Every structure is written in structure tokens, then in C-alpha cells.
PDB file of C-alpha atoms and ligand atoms in Angstrom:
ATOM      1  CA  MET A   1      64.002  85.943   9.712  1.00  0.00           C
ATOM      2  CA  GLY A   2      65.734  86.888   6.489  1.00  0.00           C
ATOM      3  CA  ILE A   3      64.062  87.498   3.186  1.00  0.00           C
ATOM      4  CA  GLN A   4      61.031  85.687   1.994  1.00  0.00           C
ATOM      5  CA  ILE A   5      60.077  85.750  -1.651  1.00  0.00           C
ATOM      6  CA  THR A   6      56.562  84.645  -2.415  1.00  0.00           C
ATOM      7  CA  PRO A   7      55.847  84.544  -6.294  1.00  0.00           C
ATOM      8  CA  SER A   8      52.216  85.344  -7.350  1.00  0.00           C
ATOM      9  CA  ILE A   9      50.784  83.086  -9.717  1.00  0.00           C
ATOM     10  CA  LEU A  10      48.489  85.420 -10.996  1.00  0.00           C
ATOM     11  CA  ASN A  11      50.578  85.880 -14.318  1.00  0.00           C
ATOM     12  CA  ALA A  12      51.330  81.855 -14.504  1.00  0.00           C
ATOM     13  CA  ASP A  13      49.370  79.690 -17.035  1.00  0.00           C
ATOM     14  CA  PHE A  14      46.197  78.936 -15.424  1.00  0.00           C
ATOM     15  CA  ALA A  15      45.734  75.796 -17.372  1.00  0.00           C
ATOM     16  CA  ALA A  16      48.696  74.379 -15.965  1.00  0.00           C
ATOM     17  CA  LEU A  17      49.099  75.661 -12.529  1.00  0.00           C
ATOM     18  CA  GLY A  18      50.507  72.658 -10.927  1.00  0.00           C
ATOM     19  CA  ALA A  19      53.278  72.690 -13.498  1.00  0.00           C
ATOM     20  CA  GLU A  20      53.657  76.405 -13.144  1.00  0.00           C
ATOM     21  CA  VAL A  21      54.182  76.366  -9.297  1.00  0.00           C
ATOM     22  CA  ALA A  22      56.653  73.595  -9.755  1.00  0.00           C
ATOM     23  CA  ARG A  23      58.939  76.156 -11.486  1.00  0.00           C
ATOM     24  CA  ILE A  24      59.619  77.967  -8.500  1.00  0.00           C
ATOM     25  CA  PRO A  25      61.006  75.483  -6.036  1.00  0.00           C
ATOM     26  CA  SER A  26      63.121  78.147  -4.502  1.00  0.00           C
ATOM     27  CA  ALA A  27      60.231  80.350  -3.398  1.00  0.00           C
ATOM     28  CA  ASP A  28      59.298  80.508   0.310  1.00  0.00           C
ATOM     29  CA  MET A  29      55.691  80.635  -0.509  1.00  0.00           C
ATOM     30  CA  VAL A  30      53.366  80.596  -3.297  1.00  0.00           C
ATOM     31  CA  HIS A  31      51.154  83.685  -3.504  1.00  0.00           C
ATOM     32  CA  VAL A  32      47.293  83.147  -4.536  1.00  0.00           C
ATOM     33  CA  ASP A  33      45.588  86.077  -5.471  1.00  0.00           C
ATOM     34  CA  VAL A  34      41.763  85.454  -4.706  1.00  0.00           C
ATOM     35  CA  MET A  35      39.583  88.285  -6.359  1.00  0.00           C
ATOM     36  CA  ASP A  36      35.809  88.283  -6.388  1.00  0.00           C
ATOM     37  CA  ASN A  37      34.817  91.064  -8.955  1.00  0.00           C
ATOM     38  CA  HIS A  38      33.285  92.890  -6.104  1.00  0.00           C
ATOM     39  CA  PHE A  39      36.397  94.307  -3.983  1.00  0.00           C
ATOM     40  CA  VAL A  40      38.374  94.625  -7.179  1.00  0.00           C
ATOM     41  CA  PRO A  41      37.262  94.257 -10.829  1.00  0.00           C
ATOM     42  CA  ASN A  42      38.718  90.836 -11.473  1.00  0.00           C
ATOM     43  CA  LEU A  43      37.796  87.349 -10.765  1.00  0.00           C
ATOM     44  CA  THR A  44      40.351  84.623 -10.111  1.00  0.00           C
ATOM     45  CA  PHE A  45      40.412  81.626  -7.474  1.00  0.00           C
ATOM     46  CA  GLY A  46      38.375  80.081  -4.700  1.00  0.00           C
ATOM     47  CA  PRO A  47      38.783  77.877  -1.867  1.00  0.00           C
ATOM     48  CA  THR A  48      38.428  74.818  -4.286  1.00  0.00           C
ATOM     49  CA  MET A  49      41.368  76.214  -6.344  1.00  0.00           C
ATOM     50  CA  VAL A  50      43.717  76.741  -3.211  1.00  0.00           C
ATOM     51  CA  GLU A  51      42.722  73.143  -2.012  1.00  0.00           C
ATOM     52  CA  ALA A  52      44.039  71.515  -5.585  1.00  0.00           C
ATOM     53  CA  LEU A  53      47.013  73.689  -5.591  1.00  0.00           C
ATOM     54  CA  SER A  54      47.952  72.654  -1.874  1.00  0.00           C
ATOM     55  CA  ARG A  55      47.820  68.888  -3.168  1.00  0.00           C
ATOM     56  CA  ALA A  56      50.124  69.860  -6.083  1.00  0.00           C
ATOM     57  CA  THR A  57      52.861  71.576  -3.979  1.00  0.00           C
ATOM     58  CA  ASP A  58      54.639  71.137  -0.842  1.00  0.00           C
ATOM     59  CA  LEU A  59      55.403  74.907  -0.900  1.00  0.00           C
ATOM     60  CA  PRO A  60      53.309  76.715   1.829  1.00  0.00           C
ATOM     61  CA  LEU A  61      50.391  78.952   0.210  1.00  0.00           C
ATOM     62  CA  ASP A  62      49.970  82.492   0.880  1.00  0.00           C
ATOM     63  CA  ALA A  63      46.325  83.461  -0.123  1.00  0.00           C
ATOM     64  CA  HIS A  64      45.769  87.283  -0.507  1.00  0.00           C
ATOM     65  CA  LEU A  65      41.881  87.727  -0.309  1.00  0.00           C
ATOM     66  CA  MET A  66      41.042  90.875  -2.416  1.00  0.00           C
ATOM     67  CA  ILE A  67      37.250  90.083  -1.632  1.00  0.00           C
ATOM     68  CA  ALA A  68      34.359  91.750  -0.154  1.00  0.00           C
ATOM     69  CA  GLU A  69      33.303  90.363   3.188  1.00  0.00           C
ATOM     70  CA  PRO A  70      36.291  88.573   4.149  1.00  0.00           C
ATOM     71  CA  ASP A  71      34.951  87.969   7.876  1.00  0.00           C
ATOM     72  CA  ARG A  72      32.646  85.344   6.166  1.00  0.00           C
ATOM     73  CA  HIS A  73      34.962  83.738   3.655  1.00  0.00           C
ATOM     74  CA  ALA A  74      38.534  83.742   4.799  1.00  0.00           C
ATOM     75  CA  PRO A  75      38.541  80.786   7.343  1.00  0.00           C
ATOM     76  CA  ALA A  76      37.646  78.506   4.619  1.00  0.00           C
ATOM     77  CA  TYR A  77      41.017  79.304   2.715  1.00  0.00           C
ATOM     78  CA  VAL A  78      42.925  77.920   5.865  1.00  0.00           C
ATOM     79  CA  GLU A  79      40.570  74.790   5.754  1.00  0.00           C
ATOM     80  CA  ALA A  80      41.536  74.520   1.971  1.00  0.00           C
ATOM     81  CA  GLY A  81      45.224  74.437   2.911  1.00  0.00           C
ATOM     82  CA  ALA A  82      46.492  77.935   2.945  1.00  0.00           C
ATOM     83  CA  THR A  83      49.338  78.573   5.507  1.00  0.00           C
ATOM     84  CA  SER A  84      48.829  82.152   5.341  1.00  0.00           C
ATOM     85  CA  VAL A  85      45.571  84.216   4.697  1.00  0.00           C
ATOM     86  CA  THR A  86      45.438  87.831   4.012  1.00  0.00           C
ATOM     87  CA  PHE A  87      42.410  89.934   4.457  1.00  0.00           C
ATOM     88  CA  HIS A  88      42.006  93.429   3.371  1.00  0.00           C
ATOM     89  CA  VAL A  89      41.407  95.707   6.244  1.00  0.00           C
ATOM     90  CA  GLU A  90      39.235  98.191   3.943  1.00  0.00           C
ATOM     91  CA  ALA A  91      36.629  95.148   3.511  1.00  0.00           C
ATOM     92  CA  ALA A  92      36.784  93.665   6.918  1.00  0.00           C
ATOM     93  CA  ALA A  93      34.024  94.389   9.304  1.00  0.00           C
ATOM     94  CA  ALA A  94      36.029  93.225  12.522  1.00  0.00           C
ATOM     95  CA  PRO A  95      39.506  92.741  11.832  1.00  0.00           C
ATOM     96  CA  VAL A  96      40.650  91.835  15.221  1.00  0.00           C
ATOM     97  CA  ARG A  97      38.057  89.014  15.442  1.00  0.00           C
ATOM     98  CA  LEU A  98      39.002  88.002  12.047  1.00  0.00           C
ATOM     99  CA  ALA A  99      42.750  87.726  12.569  1.00  0.00           C
ATOM    100  CA  ARG A 100      41.887  85.785  16.012  1.00  0.00           C
ATOM    101  CA  GLU A 101      39.348  83.336  13.621  1.00  0.00           C
ATOM    102  CA  ILE A 102      42.246  82.910  11.025  1.00  0.00           C
ATOM    103  CA  ARG A 103      44.494  81.827  14.027  1.00  0.00           C
ATOM    104  CA  ALA A 104      42.052  79.913  15.778  1.00  0.00           C
ATOM    105  CA  ALA A 105      41.705  77.820  12.556  1.00  0.00           C
ATOM    106  CA  GLY A 106      45.272  77.107  12.201  1.00  0.00           C
ATOM    107  CA  GLY A 107      46.193  79.712   9.902  1.00  0.00           C
ATOM    108  CA  ARG A 108      48.684  82.429  10.179  1.00  0.00           C
ATOM    109  CA  ALA A 109      46.853  86.025   9.946  1.00  0.00           C
ATOM    110  CA  SER A 110      47.984  88.554   7.739  1.00  0.00           C
ATOM    111  CA  MET A 111      46.357  91.776   6.917  1.00  0.00           C
ATOM    112  CA  ALA A 112      46.547  94.059   3.779  1.00  0.00           C
ATOM    113  CA  LEU A 113      46.528  97.773   3.136  1.00  0.00           C
ATOM    114  CA  ARG A 114      45.671  99.451  -0.292  1.00  0.00           C
ATOM    115  CA  PRO A 115      48.103 102.102  -1.066  1.00  0.00           C
ATOM    116  CA  ALA A 116      46.170 105.028   0.357  1.00  0.00           C
ATOM    117  CA  THR A 117      45.067 103.242   3.527  1.00  0.00           C
ATOM    118  CA  PRO A 118      47.353 104.575   6.544  1.00  0.00           C
ATOM    119  CA  VAL A 119      49.027 102.041   9.027  1.00  0.00           C
ATOM    120  CA  GLU A 120      48.820 104.285  12.093  1.00  0.00           C
ATOM    121  CA  PRO A 121      45.141 103.391  12.924  1.00  0.00           C
ATOM    122  CA  TYR A 122      46.172  99.740  13.165  1.00  0.00           C
ATOM    123  CA  GLU A 123      49.188 100.107  15.436  1.00  0.00           C
ATOM    124  CA  ASP A 124      47.372  98.446  18.408  1.00  0.00           C
ATOM    125  CA  MET A 125      46.366  95.597  16.656  1.00  0.00           C
ATOM    126  CA  LEU A 126      49.495  94.480  14.823  1.00  0.00           C
ATOM    127  CA  GLY A 127      50.196  92.216  17.468  1.00  0.00           C
ATOM    128  CA  GLU A 128      47.235  90.131  16.290  1.00  0.00           C
ATOM    129  CA  LEU A 129      48.883  89.280  13.082  1.00  0.00           C
ATOM    130  CA  ASP A 130      51.660  87.150  11.721  1.00  0.00           C
ATOM    131  CA  MET A 131      52.110  89.462   8.596  1.00  0.00           C
ATOM    132  CA  LEU A 132      51.226  92.926   7.119  1.00  0.00           C
ATOM    133  CA  LEU A 133      51.081  93.640   3.375  1.00  0.00           C
ATOM    134  CA  LEU A 134      51.442  96.866   2.134  1.00  0.00           C
ATOM    135  CA  MET A 135      50.216  96.982  -1.442  1.00  0.00           C
ATOM    136  CA  THR A 136      52.515  98.910  -3.896  1.00  0.00           C
ATOM    137  CA  VAL A 137      49.929  98.835  -6.611  1.00  0.00           C
ATOM    138  CA  GLU A 138      46.210  99.129  -6.418  1.00  0.00           C
ATOM    139  CA  PRO A 139      44.940  95.645  -6.095  1.00  0.00           C
ATOM    140  CA  GLY A 140      43.151  93.952  -9.140  1.00  0.00           C
ATOM    141  CA  PHE A 141      45.736  93.051 -11.781  1.00  0.00           C
ATOM    142  CA  GLY A 142      49.539  92.065 -12.119  1.00  0.00           C
ATOM    143  CA  GLY A 143      51.726  93.915 -14.393  1.00  0.00           C
ATOM    144  CA  GLN A 144      51.150  97.311 -12.946  1.00  0.00           C
ATOM    145  CA  LYS A 145      53.715 100.068 -12.195  1.00  0.00           C
ATOM    146  CA  PHE A 146      55.152 100.076  -8.906  1.00  0.00           C
ATOM    147  CA  LEU A 147      53.883 103.161  -6.547  1.00  0.00           C
ATOM    148  CA  ASP A 148      56.791 104.799  -5.104  1.00  0.00           C
ATOM    149  CA  LEU A 149      54.511 106.843  -2.695  1.00  0.00           C
ATOM    150  CA  VAL A 150      54.067 103.758  -0.587  1.00  0.00           C
ATOM    151  CA  VAL A 151      57.621 103.508   0.180  1.00  0.00           C
ATOM    152  CA  PRO A 152      57.321 106.102   3.266  1.00  0.00           C
ATOM    153  CA  LYS A 153      54.772 103.884   4.420  1.00  0.00           C
ATOM    154  CA  ILE A 154      56.774 100.929   4.457  1.00  0.00           C
ATOM    155  CA  ARG A 155      59.381 102.616   6.603  1.00  0.00           C
ATOM    156  CA  ARG A 156      56.764 104.009   9.144  1.00  0.00           C
ATOM    157  CA  ALA A 157      55.375 100.619   9.327  1.00  0.00           C
ATOM    158  CA  ARG A 158      58.722  99.028   9.794  1.00  0.00           C
ATOM    159  CA  ALA A 159      59.508 101.840  12.656  1.00  0.00           C
ATOM    160  CA  LEU A 160      56.077 100.550  14.361  1.00  0.00           C
ATOM    161  CA  LEU A 161      57.152  96.981  14.299  1.00  0.00           C
ATOM    162  CA  ASP A 162      60.418  97.600  15.847  1.00  0.00           C
ATOM    163  CA  ARG A 163      58.893  99.976  18.643  1.00  0.00           C
ATOM    164  CA  HIS A 164      56.842  97.338  19.832  1.00  0.00           C
ATOM    165  CA  GLY A 165      59.389  94.624  19.214  1.00  0.00           C
ATOM    166  CA  LEU A 166      57.064  92.687  16.830  1.00  0.00           C
ATOM    167  CA  GLU A 167      58.451  90.062  14.794  1.00  0.00           C
ATOM    168  CA  LEU A 168      55.762  90.033  11.834  1.00  0.00           C
ATOM    169  CA  LEU A 169      56.572  89.821   8.302  1.00  0.00           C
ATOM    170  CA  LEU A 170      56.332  92.784   6.505  1.00  0.00           C
ATOM    171  CA  GLN A 171      55.213  92.245   2.816  1.00  0.00           C
ATOM    172  CA  VAL A 172      54.988  94.324  -0.089  1.00  0.00           C
ATOM    173  CA  ASP A 173      52.862  93.244  -3.407  1.00  0.00           C
ATOM    174  CA  GLY A 174      52.680  94.913  -6.841  1.00  0.00           C
ATOM    175  CA  GLY A 175      55.336  95.881  -9.365  1.00  0.00           C
ATOM    176  CA  VAL A 176      58.047  94.327  -7.451  1.00  0.00           C
ATOM    177  CA  SER A 177      61.165  93.524  -9.610  1.00  0.00           C
ATOM    178  CA  LEU A 178      64.753  93.530  -9.798  1.00  0.00           C
ATOM    179  CA  GLU A 179      64.359  97.188 -10.512  1.00  0.00           C
ATOM    180  CA  THR A 180      62.319  98.029  -7.402  1.00  0.00           C
ATOM    181  CA  ILE A 181      63.015  95.621  -4.586  1.00  0.00           C
ATOM    182  CA  GLU A 182      65.738  97.401  -3.240  1.00  0.00           C
ATOM    183  CA  ARG A 183      64.051 100.228  -2.223  1.00  0.00           C
ATOM    184  CA  CYS A 184      61.369  98.208  -0.648  1.00  0.00           C
ATOM    185  CA  ALA A 185      64.066  96.300   1.236  1.00  0.00           C
ATOM    186  CA  GLU A 186      65.816  99.329   2.336  1.00  0.00           C
ATOM    187  CA  ALA A 187      62.617 100.888   3.726  1.00  0.00           C
ATOM    188  CA  GLY A 188      62.033  97.682   6.075  1.00  0.00           C
ATOM    189  CA  ALA A 189      60.103  95.459   3.757  1.00  0.00           C
ATOM    190  CA  ASP A 190      61.376  91.500   4.123  1.00  0.00           C
ATOM    191  CA  THR A 191      58.619  89.811   2.378  1.00  0.00           C
ATOM    192  CA  PHE A 192      58.247  90.161  -1.384  1.00  0.00           C
ATOM    193  CA  VAL A 193      55.426  89.467  -3.789  1.00  0.00           C
ATOM    194  CA  ALA A 194      56.618  89.596  -7.513  1.00  0.00           C
ATOM    195  CA  GLY A 195      54.303  88.218 -10.325  1.00  0.00           C
ATOM    196  CA  SER A 196      55.092  89.507 -13.504  1.00  0.00           C
ATOM    197  CA  ALA A 197      58.671  89.682 -12.605  1.00  0.00           C
ATOM    198  CA  VAL A 198      58.910  85.897 -11.783  1.00  0.00           C
ATOM    199  CA  TYR A 199      56.537  84.511 -14.528  1.00  0.00           C
ATOM    200  CA  SER A 200      57.731  86.618 -17.432  1.00  0.00           C
ATOM    201  CA  ALA A 201      61.404  85.519 -16.673  1.00  0.00           C
ATOM    202  CA  GLU A 202      62.927  82.778 -18.957  1.00  0.00           C
ATOM    203  CA  ASP A 203      63.802  80.949 -15.810  1.00  0.00           C
ATOM    204  CA  PRO A 204      61.310  81.996 -13.017  1.00  0.00           C
ATOM    205  CA  ASP A 205      63.415  80.215  -9.934  1.00  0.00           C
ATOM    206  CA  ALA A 206      66.640  81.898 -11.137  1.00  0.00           C
ATOM    207  CA  MET A 207      64.490  85.006 -10.930  1.00  0.00           C
ATOM    208  CA  VAL A 208      63.136  84.197  -7.293  1.00  0.00           C
ATOM    209  CA  ASN A 209      66.874  83.696  -6.335  1.00  0.00           C
ATOM    210  CA  ALA A 210      68.183  86.806  -8.032  1.00  0.00           C
ATOM    211  CA  LEU A 211      65.307  89.095  -6.183  1.00  0.00           C
ATOM    212  CA  ARG A 212      66.027  87.250  -2.673  1.00  0.00           C
ATOM    213  CA  GLU A 213      69.983  88.346  -3.439  1.00  0.00           C
ATOM    214  CA  LYS A 214      69.308  92.125  -4.351  1.00  0.00           C
ATOM    215  CA  ALA A 215      67.076  92.236  -1.194  1.00  0.00           C
ATOM    216  CA  ALA A 216      69.262  90.664   1.037  1.00  0.00           C
ATOM    217  CA  ALA A 217      72.075  92.972  -0.256  1.00  0.00           C
ATOM    218  CA  VAL A 218      70.501  95.907   1.403  1.00  0.00           C
ATOM    219  CA  LEU A 219      70.143  94.390   5.003  1.00  0.00           C
ATOM    220  CA  PRO A 220      72.460  95.279   7.447  1.00  0.00           C
ATOM    221  CA  ALA A 221      75.149  92.301   7.983  1.00  0.00           C
ATOM    222  CA  GLY A 222      74.222  89.486   9.915  1.00  0.00           C
ATOM    223  CA  GLU A 223      70.510  89.887   9.057  1.00  0.00           C
ATOM    224  CA  GLN A 224      70.876  88.797   5.633  1.00  0.00           C
ATOM    225  CA  ALA A 225      69.038  85.618   4.200  1.00  0.00           C
TER     226      ALA A 225
HETATM  227  C1  DX5 B   1      47.853  92.635  -7.494  1.00  0.00           C
HETATM  228  C2  DX5 B   1      48.190  91.402  -6.729  1.00  0.00           C
HETATM  229  C3  DX5 B   1      49.533  90.954  -7.066  1.00  0.00           C
HETATM  230  C4  DX5 B   1      49.979  90.754  -8.273  1.00  0.00           C
HETATM  231  C5  DX5 B   1      51.453  91.336  -8.633  1.00  0.00           C
HETATM  232  O1  DX5 B   1      46.263  92.864  -7.188  1.00  0.00           O
HETATM  233  O2  DX5 B   1      47.783  91.315  -5.480  1.00  0.00           O
HETATM  234  O3  DX5 B   1      49.660  89.985  -6.221  1.00  0.00           O
HETATM  235  O4  DX5 B   1      49.709  89.382  -8.760  1.00  0.00           O
HETATM  236  O5  DX5 B   1      52.003  91.043  -9.810  1.00  0.00           O
HETATM  237  P1  DX5 B   1      53.064  92.149 -10.166  1.00  0.00           P
HETATM  238  O6  DX5 B   1      54.172  91.558  -9.552  1.00  0.00           O
HETATM  239  O7  DX5 B   1      53.064  91.756 -11.584  1.00  0.00           O
HETATM  240  O8  DX5 B   1      52.754  93.296  -9.728  1.00  0.00           O
HETATM  241 ZN1   ZN B   2      48.622  89.992  -4.136  1.00  0.00          ZN
END
């Protein structure tokens, strides 16, 4: 599968999002952080904005729903044009049913875990997912410090995926930068959200490629992007 870089537009200029997305043509997906002021203490986009973005770019959209009641709201993001829809397991009433509904609507189903949420209880449902997101900060804001305490969980999640022969993407999100990406890749992550690292760079697209190269360099030969 190789390395996927999925920049977050949370730190982009919200008054010019179409132009901001056009600055990252090398991205594999555009990560859209949906926040509702309930699940997290911040408020961003809804499905209307996702729909507008999907018209503004050919890149696939990776919607990260940091919202309460994802069971009710997630399918609308597939309809709005998101290729991948991530819900938080801490907020989902019925994660298996929800993953199936996202897939039935034509989306890729993805489940996120906050830093203190263990992966082991979900071992038997990993096959229902196209991506697993391990948060490396507490969700809610860009620009936070990477939490090293999540690295052992990345390693354990990779071991679970390998043990079951599952191909889903293993994504990390929060504080990912040229400083921290190698330790995530080394632990087994293959898909990387980077918000402030990309949009605070003078050349965001060059940063996307620099992050990809750094992550690919720690993969065993033959598995590089
Ligand atoms: C945090 C969001 C992240 C955030 C990443 O709640 O889910 O996607 O935008 O931003 P950085 O890379 O700055 O931590
Ligand atoms: Zn995110």
C-alpha cells in the first residue's frame, strides 16, 4: 500500500479553502476535521462544507468526525462526497452497524480511538473497517504536542492487523511532523495526518513529500511508497 500523507486543513486559511487545498497536489487524501462543540470543545465544518470541498478538488476527502452521535450523522458525509468517513468509537452507539452503514452508502469506513482508548476490545471488528485512526493528541485542536505514550498502541495495533492478515490503513493524527513521523512509521503506521506541519510550511506540497520520504525511509525495503 505504501505511505499515505493526508494533510489536515484545520490550520489552513478557512476563508480560502479551495485555494488552500490546491496547494497540496501531492497529498493522498485531504483530511477534513469535523468538530461539533460537544464531542470536542471546538466547532468547524459540516456536510455542506464537505460537499463544497469535494467540488473544489479531485483529491479524495478523509472526513474525521469528532462529533457526538456519529450513528445519526456519519452517512451524510458519504453523501456529501467524502471518500472515507472516520467516527470515534467513544461516541458511537453501535460501531459495527455504523461501519456497515458507511460502507453500504459507498464510503470507506474508519474508526478513531482517543489516546487513552485501548485497541484490544475492538480486535474482532477490525475486519469491518477500511482504516483505523489512532489519535496522537487529544482531539479538538491543531498544533498540539505529539503524545509519545500512543506509540506502543500503534505497535500493538499493527501486530493485531498482521495477525489477522488485515489490509486496513493504520492512520495517526496529531502532532505529526518531520520530528515525529519516523517513530510512528517505525511502530507500524502507514497513513499520516499532518496539519500545522504542512500549513505552516512555506511550501506545503514540498512538506507533504518530505514527510512521505521520511516515513518511507523506515519501512523495510520492498514496502516503500
Ligand atoms: C485534532 C485533529 C487533527 C489536527 C492535526 O483534533 O483531529 O487532524 O488538525 O493537526 P496537527 O498536525 O497540527 O496536530
Ligand atoms: Zn483529524
